[in-house]
N, C-alpha and C. Protein backbone atom coordinates (compact mmCIF):
# COMPACT_ATOMS: atom_id res chain seq x y z
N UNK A 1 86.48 153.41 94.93
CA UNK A 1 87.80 153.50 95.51
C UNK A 1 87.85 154.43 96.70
N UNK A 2 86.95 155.13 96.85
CA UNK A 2 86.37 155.94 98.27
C UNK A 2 87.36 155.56 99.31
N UNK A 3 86.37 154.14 99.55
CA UNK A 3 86.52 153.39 101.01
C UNK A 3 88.34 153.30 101.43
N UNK A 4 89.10 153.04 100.09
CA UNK A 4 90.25 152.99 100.70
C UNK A 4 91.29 154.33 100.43
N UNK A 5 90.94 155.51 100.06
CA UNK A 5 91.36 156.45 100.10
C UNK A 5 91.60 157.58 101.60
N UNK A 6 92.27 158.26 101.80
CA UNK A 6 92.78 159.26 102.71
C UNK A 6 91.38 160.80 102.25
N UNK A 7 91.16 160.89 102.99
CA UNK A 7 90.20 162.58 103.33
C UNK A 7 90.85 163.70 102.30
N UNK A 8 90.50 164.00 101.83
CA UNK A 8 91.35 165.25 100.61
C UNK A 8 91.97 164.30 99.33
N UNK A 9 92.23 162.86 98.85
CA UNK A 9 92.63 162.06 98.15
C UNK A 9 91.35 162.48 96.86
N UNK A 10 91.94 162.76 95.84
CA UNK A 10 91.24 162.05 94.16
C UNK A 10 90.97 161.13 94.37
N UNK A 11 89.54 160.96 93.50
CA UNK A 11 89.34 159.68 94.09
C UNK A 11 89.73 159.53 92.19
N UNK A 12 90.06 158.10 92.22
CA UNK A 12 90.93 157.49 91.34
C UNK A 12 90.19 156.92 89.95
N UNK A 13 90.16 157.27 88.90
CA UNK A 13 89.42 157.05 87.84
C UNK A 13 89.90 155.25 87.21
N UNK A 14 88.88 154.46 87.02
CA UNK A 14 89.21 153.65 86.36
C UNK A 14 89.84 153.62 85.00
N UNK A 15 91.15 152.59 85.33
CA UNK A 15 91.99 152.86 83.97
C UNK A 15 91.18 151.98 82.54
N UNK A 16 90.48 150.83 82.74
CA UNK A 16 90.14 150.40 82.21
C UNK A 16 91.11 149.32 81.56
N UNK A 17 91.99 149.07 81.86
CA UNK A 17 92.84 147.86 81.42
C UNK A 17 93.25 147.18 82.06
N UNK A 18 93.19 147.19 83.64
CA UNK A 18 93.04 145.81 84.56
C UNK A 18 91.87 144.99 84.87
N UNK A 19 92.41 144.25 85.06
CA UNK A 19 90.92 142.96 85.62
C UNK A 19 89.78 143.66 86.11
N UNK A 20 90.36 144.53 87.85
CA UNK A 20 89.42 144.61 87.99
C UNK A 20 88.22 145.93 87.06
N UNK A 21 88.55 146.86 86.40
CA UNK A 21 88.27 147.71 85.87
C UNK A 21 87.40 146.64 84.81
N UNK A 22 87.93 145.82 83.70
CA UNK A 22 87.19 145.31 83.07
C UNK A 22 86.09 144.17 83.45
N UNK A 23 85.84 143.52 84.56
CA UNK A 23 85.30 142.82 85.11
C UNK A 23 83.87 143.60 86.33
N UNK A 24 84.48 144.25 86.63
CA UNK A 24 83.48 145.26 87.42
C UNK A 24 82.03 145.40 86.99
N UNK A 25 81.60 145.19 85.71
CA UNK A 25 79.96 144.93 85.66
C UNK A 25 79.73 143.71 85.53
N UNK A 26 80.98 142.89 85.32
CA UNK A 26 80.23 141.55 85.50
C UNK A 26 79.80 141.23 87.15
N UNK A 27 80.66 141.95 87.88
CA UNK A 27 80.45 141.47 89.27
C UNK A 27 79.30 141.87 89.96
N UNK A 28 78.49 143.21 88.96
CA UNK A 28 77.19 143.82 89.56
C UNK A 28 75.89 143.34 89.60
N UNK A 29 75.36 143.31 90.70
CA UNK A 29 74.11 142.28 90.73
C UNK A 29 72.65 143.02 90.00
N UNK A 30 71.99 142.83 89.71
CA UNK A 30 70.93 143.67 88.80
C UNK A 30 69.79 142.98 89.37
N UNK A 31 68.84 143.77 89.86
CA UNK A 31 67.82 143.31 90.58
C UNK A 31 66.59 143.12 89.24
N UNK A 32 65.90 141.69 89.41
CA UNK A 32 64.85 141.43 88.40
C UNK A 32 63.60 140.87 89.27
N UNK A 33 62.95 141.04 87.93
CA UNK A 33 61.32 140.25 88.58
C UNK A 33 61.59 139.18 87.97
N UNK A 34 61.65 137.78 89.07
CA UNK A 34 61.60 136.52 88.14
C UNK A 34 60.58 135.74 88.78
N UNK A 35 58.91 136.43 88.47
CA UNK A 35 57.73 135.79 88.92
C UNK A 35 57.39 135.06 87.61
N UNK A 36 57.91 135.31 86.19
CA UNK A 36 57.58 134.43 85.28
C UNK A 36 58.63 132.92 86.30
N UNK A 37 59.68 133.07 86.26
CA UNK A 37 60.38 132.19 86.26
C UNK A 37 60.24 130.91 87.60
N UNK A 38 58.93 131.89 88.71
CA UNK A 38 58.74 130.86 89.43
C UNK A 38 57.41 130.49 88.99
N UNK A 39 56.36 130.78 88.48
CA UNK A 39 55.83 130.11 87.51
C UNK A 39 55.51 128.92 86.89
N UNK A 40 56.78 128.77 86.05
CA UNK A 40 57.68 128.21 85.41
C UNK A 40 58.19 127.01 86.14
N UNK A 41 58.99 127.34 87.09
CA UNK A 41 59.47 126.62 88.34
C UNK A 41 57.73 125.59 88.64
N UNK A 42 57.34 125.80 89.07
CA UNK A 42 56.13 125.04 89.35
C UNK A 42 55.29 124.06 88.48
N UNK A 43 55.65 124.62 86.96
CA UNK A 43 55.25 123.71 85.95
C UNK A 43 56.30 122.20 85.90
N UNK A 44 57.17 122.96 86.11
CA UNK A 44 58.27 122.03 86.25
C UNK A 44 58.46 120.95 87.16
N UNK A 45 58.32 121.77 88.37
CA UNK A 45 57.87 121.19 89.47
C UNK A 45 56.80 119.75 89.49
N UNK A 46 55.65 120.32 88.93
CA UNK A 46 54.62 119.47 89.00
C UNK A 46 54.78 117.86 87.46
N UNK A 47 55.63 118.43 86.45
CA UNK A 47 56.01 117.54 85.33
C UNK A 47 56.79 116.42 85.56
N UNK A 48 58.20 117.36 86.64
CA UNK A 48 58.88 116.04 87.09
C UNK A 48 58.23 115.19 88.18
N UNK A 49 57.67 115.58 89.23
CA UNK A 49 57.30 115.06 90.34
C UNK A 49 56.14 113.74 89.79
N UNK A 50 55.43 113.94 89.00
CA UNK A 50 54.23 113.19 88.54
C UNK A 50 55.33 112.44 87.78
N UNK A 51 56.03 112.48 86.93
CA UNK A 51 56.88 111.39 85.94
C UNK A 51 57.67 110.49 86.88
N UNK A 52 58.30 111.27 87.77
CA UNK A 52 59.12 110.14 88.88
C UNK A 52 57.88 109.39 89.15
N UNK A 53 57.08 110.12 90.23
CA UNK A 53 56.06 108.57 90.75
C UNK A 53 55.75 108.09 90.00
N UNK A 54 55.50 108.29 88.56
CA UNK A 54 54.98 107.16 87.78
C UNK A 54 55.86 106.00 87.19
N UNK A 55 57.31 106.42 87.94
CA UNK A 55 58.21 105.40 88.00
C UNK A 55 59.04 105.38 89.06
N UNK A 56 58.10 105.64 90.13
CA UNK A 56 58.49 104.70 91.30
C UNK A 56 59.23 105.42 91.93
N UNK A 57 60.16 106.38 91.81
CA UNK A 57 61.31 107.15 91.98
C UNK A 57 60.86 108.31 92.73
N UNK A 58 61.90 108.68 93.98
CA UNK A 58 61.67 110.11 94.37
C UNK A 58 62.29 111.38 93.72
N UNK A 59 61.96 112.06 93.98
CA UNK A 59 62.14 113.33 93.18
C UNK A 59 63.07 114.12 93.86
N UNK A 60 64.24 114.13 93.45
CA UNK A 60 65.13 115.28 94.19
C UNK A 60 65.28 116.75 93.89
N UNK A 61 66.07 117.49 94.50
CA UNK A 61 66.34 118.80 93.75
C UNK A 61 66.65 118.94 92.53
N UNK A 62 68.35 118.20 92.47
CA UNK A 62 68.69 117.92 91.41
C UNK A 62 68.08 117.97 90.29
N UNK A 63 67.24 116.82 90.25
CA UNK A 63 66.16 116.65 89.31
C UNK A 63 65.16 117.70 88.61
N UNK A 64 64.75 118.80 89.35
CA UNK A 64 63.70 119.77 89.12
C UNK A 64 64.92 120.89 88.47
N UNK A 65 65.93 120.97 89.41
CA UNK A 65 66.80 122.38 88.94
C UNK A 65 67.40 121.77 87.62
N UNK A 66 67.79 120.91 87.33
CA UNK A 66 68.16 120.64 86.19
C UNK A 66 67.11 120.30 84.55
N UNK A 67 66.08 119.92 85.59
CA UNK A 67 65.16 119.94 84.01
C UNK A 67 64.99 121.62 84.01
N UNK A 68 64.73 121.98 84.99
CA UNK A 68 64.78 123.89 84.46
C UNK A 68 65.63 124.20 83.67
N UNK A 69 66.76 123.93 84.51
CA UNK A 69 68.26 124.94 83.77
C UNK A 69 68.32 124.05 82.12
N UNK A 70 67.45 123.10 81.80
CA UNK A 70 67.93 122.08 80.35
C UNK A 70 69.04 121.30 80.35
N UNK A 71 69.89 120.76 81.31
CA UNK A 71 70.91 120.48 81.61
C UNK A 71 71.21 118.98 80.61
N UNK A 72 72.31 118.95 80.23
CA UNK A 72 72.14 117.25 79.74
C UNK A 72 73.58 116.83 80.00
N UNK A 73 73.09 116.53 81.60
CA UNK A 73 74.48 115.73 81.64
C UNK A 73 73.31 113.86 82.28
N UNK A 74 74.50 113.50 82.57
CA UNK A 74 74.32 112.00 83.08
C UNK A 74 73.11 111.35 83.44
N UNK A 75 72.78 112.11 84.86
CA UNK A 75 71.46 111.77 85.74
C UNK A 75 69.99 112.15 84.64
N UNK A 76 70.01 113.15 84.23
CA UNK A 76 69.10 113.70 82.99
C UNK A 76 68.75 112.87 82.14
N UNK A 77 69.42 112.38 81.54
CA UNK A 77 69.48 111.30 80.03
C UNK A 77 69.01 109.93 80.95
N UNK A 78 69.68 109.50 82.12
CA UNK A 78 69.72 108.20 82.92
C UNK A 78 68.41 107.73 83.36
N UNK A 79 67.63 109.09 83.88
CA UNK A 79 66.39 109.36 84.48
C UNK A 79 65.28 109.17 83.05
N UNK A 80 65.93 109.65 82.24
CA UNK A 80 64.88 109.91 81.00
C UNK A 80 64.23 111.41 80.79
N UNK A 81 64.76 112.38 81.90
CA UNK A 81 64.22 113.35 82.23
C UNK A 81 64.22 114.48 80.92
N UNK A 82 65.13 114.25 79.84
CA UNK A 82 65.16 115.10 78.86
C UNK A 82 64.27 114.73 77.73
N UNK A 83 63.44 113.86 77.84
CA UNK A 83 62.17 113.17 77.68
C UNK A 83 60.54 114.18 77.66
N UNK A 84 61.05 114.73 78.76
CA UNK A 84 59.71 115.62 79.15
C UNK A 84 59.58 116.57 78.27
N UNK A 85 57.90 116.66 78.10
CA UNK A 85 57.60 117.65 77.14
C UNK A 85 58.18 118.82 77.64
N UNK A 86 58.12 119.60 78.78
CA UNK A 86 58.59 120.69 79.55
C UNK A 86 59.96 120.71 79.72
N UNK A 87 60.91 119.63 79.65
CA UNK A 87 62.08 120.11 79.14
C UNK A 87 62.43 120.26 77.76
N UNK A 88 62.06 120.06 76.85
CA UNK A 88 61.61 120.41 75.67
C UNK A 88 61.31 121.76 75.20
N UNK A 89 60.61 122.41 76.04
CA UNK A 89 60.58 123.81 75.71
C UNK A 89 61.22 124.85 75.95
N UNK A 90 61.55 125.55 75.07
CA UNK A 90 62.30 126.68 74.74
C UNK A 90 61.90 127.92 75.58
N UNK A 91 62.21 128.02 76.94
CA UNK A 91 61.79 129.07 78.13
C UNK A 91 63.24 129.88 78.24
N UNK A 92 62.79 131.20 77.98
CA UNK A 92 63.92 132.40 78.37
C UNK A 92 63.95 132.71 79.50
N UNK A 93 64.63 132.06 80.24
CA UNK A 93 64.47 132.14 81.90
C UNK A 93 64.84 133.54 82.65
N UNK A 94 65.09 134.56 83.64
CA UNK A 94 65.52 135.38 84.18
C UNK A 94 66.79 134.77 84.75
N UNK A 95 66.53 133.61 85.60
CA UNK A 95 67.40 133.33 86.43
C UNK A 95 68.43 132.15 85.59
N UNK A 96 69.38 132.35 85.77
CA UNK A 96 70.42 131.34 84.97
C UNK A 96 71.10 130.60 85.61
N UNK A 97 71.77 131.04 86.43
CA UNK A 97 72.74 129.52 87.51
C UNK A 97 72.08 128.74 88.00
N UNK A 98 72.20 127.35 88.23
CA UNK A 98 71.45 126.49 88.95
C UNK A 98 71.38 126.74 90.53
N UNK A 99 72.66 127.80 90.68
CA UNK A 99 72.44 127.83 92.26
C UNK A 99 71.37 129.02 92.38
N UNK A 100 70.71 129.59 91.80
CA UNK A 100 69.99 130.57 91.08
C UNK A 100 68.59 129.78 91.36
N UNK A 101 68.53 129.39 90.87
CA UNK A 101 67.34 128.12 90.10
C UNK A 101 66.69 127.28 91.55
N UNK A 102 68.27 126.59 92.11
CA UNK A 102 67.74 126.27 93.46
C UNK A 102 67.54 127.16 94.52
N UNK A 103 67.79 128.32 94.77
CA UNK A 103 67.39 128.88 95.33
C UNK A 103 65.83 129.58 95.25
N UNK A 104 65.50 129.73 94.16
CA UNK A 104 64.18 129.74 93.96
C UNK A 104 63.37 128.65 94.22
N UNK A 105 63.71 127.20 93.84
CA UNK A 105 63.00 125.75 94.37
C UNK A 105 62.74 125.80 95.78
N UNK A 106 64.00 126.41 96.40
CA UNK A 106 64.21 126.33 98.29
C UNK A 106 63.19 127.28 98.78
N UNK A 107 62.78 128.51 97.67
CA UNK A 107 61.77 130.02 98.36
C UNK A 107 61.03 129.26 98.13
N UNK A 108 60.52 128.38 97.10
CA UNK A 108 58.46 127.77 96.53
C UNK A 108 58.49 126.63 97.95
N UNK A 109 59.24 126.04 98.50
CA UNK A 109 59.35 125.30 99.99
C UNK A 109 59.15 125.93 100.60
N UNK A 110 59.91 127.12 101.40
CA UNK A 110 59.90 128.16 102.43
C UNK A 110 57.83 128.72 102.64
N UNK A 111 58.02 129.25 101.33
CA UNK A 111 56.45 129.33 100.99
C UNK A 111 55.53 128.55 100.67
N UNK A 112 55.75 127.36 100.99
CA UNK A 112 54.57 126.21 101.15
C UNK A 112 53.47 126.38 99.80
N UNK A 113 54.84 126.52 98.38
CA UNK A 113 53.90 126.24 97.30
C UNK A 113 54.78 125.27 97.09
N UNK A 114 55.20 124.61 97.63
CA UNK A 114 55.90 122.96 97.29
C UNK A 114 55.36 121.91 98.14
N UNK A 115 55.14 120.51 98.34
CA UNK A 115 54.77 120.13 99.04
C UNK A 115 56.90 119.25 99.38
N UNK A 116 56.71 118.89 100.40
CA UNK A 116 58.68 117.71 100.11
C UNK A 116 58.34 116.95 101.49
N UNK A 117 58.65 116.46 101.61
CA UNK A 117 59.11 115.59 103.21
C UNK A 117 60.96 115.26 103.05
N UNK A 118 60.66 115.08 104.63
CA UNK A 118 62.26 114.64 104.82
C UNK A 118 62.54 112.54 104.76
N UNK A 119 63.46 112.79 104.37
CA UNK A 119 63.91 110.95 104.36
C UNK A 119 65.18 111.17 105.17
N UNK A 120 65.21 110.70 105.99
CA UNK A 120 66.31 110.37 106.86
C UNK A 120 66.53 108.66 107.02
N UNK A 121 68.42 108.71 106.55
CA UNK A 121 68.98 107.74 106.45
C UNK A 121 69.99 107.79 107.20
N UNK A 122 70.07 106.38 107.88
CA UNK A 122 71.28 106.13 108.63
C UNK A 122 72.32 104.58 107.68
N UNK A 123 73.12 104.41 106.66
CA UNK A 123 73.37 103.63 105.86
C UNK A 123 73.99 102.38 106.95
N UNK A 124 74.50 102.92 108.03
CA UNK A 124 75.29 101.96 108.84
C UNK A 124 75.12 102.20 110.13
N UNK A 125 74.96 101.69 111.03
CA UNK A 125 75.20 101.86 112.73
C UNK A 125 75.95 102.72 113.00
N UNK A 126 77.34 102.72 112.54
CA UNK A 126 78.02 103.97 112.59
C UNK A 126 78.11 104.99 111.87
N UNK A 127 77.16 105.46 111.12
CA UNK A 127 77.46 106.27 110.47
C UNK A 127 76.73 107.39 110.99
N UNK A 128 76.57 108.74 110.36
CA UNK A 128 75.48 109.96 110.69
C UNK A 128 74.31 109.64 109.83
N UNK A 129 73.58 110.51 110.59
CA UNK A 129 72.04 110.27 110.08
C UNK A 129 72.02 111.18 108.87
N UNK A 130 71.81 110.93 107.83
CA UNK A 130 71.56 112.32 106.64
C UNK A 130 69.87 112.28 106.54
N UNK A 131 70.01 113.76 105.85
CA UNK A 131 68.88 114.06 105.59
C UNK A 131 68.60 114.67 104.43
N UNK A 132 67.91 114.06 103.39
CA UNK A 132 67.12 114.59 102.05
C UNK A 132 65.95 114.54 102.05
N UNK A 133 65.81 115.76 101.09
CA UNK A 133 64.35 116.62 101.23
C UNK A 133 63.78 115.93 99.52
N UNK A 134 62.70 115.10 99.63
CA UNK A 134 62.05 114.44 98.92
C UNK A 134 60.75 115.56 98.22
N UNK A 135 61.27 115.71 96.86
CA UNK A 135 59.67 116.68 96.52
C UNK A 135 58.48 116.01 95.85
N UNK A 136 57.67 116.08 96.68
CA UNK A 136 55.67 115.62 96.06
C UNK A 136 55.29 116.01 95.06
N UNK A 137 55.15 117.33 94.88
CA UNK A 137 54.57 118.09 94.02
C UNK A 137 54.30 119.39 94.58
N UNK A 138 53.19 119.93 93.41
CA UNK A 138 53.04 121.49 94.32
C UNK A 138 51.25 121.55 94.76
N UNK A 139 51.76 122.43 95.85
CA UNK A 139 50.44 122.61 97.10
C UNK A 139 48.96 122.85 96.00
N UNK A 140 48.15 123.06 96.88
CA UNK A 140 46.46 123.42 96.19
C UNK A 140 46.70 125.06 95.88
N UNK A 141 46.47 125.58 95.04
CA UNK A 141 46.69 127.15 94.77
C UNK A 141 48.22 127.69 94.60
N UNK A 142 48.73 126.71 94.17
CA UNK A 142 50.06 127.49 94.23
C UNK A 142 50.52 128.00 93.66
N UNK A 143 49.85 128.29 92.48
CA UNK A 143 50.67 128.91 91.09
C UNK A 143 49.38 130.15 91.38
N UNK A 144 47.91 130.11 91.51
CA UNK A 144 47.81 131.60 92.41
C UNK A 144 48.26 132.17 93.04
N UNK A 145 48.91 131.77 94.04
CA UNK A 145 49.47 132.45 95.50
C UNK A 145 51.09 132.60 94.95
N UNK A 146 51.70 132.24 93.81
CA UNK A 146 52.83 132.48 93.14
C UNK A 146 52.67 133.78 93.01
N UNK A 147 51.29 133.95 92.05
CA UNK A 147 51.33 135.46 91.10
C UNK A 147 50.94 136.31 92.18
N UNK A 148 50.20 136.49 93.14
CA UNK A 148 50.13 137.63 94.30
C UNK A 148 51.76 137.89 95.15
N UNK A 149 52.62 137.07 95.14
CA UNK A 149 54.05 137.10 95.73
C UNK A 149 54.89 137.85 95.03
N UNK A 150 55.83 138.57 95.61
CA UNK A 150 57.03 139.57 94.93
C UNK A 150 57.57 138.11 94.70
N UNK A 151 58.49 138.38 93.57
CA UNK A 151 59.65 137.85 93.05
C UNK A 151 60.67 138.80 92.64
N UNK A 152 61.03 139.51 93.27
CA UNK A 152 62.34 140.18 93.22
C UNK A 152 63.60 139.62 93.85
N UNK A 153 64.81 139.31 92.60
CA UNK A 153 66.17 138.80 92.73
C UNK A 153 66.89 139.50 92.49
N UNK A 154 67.93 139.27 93.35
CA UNK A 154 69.54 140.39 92.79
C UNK A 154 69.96 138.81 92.38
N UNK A 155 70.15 139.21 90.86
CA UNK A 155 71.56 138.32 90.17
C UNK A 155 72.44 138.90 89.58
N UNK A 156 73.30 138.41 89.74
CA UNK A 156 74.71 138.76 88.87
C UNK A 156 74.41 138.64 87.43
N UNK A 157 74.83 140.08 86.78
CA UNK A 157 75.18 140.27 85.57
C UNK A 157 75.94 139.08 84.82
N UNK A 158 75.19 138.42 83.58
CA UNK A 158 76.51 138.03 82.73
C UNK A 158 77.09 138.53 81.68
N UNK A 159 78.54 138.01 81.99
CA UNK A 159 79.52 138.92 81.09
C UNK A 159 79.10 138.72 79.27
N UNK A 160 78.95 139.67 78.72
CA UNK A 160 79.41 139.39 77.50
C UNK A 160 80.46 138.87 76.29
């Protein structure tokens, strides 16, 4: 409460019975090592990517962040993806949100322990060109060159 106080001001003790007072550690980010969890990420990586081509199918984000996170909604069950031995297993992850999850998928890209290409589609003459990032699998050494890499994340605390 510093920042919005006057020079000579108390600074103001939390009462503990408003929002923000009770919410305040949920909002605090806690810095972790989640080098198990990219790891992990890569097993994953490499389980879905080999099961799609072996049915023909490209491999999206979607697809990888959600067999991580165990997800069972629609596309999951549709795909067959809750099928996989590796979604099957019982992994205590660090990282928990999928936007969490993909953001770690987007660092193993950045760091060229993913292999992806781009597909660019134009559906109509008039339309815009989009662009999705198609994933292969993972590079030669990549789950070495994982474990020599920091994996340090700030995530948000969850509430109890």
């Amino acid at each position: 409460m510093q920042y919005y106080s006057w020079a000579g001001d108390e600074e103001a003790l939390p009462c503990e019975k408003c929002d923000n007072c009770l919410h305040r550690q949920s909002h605090c980010p806690i810095i972790q090592d989640a080098r198990q969890d990219a790891l992990y990420m890569l097993r994953v990586i490499d389980a879905v990517t080999n099961y799609m081509k072996n049915n023909n199918e490209n491999t999206t984000r979607d697809d990888i962040v959600q067999v991580f996170c165990r997800s069972k909604n629609a596309s999951v069950i549709k795909k067959n993806l809750n099928h996989l031995d590796i979604y099957k297993e019982n992994y205590n992850r660090i990282l928990k949100r999928q936007e969490e999850v993909a953001y770690l998928l987007e660092n193993l890209v950045i760091r060229d322990l993913v292999e992806v290409k781009f597909k660019l589609s134009k559906p109509t003459p008039t339309s815009q060109i989009t662009c999705n990032l198609i994933y292969i699998g993972v590079t030669e050494n990549a789950v070495e060159r994982a474990n020599i890499g920091s994996w340090i994340y700030s995530v948000r605390s969850r509430q109890k």
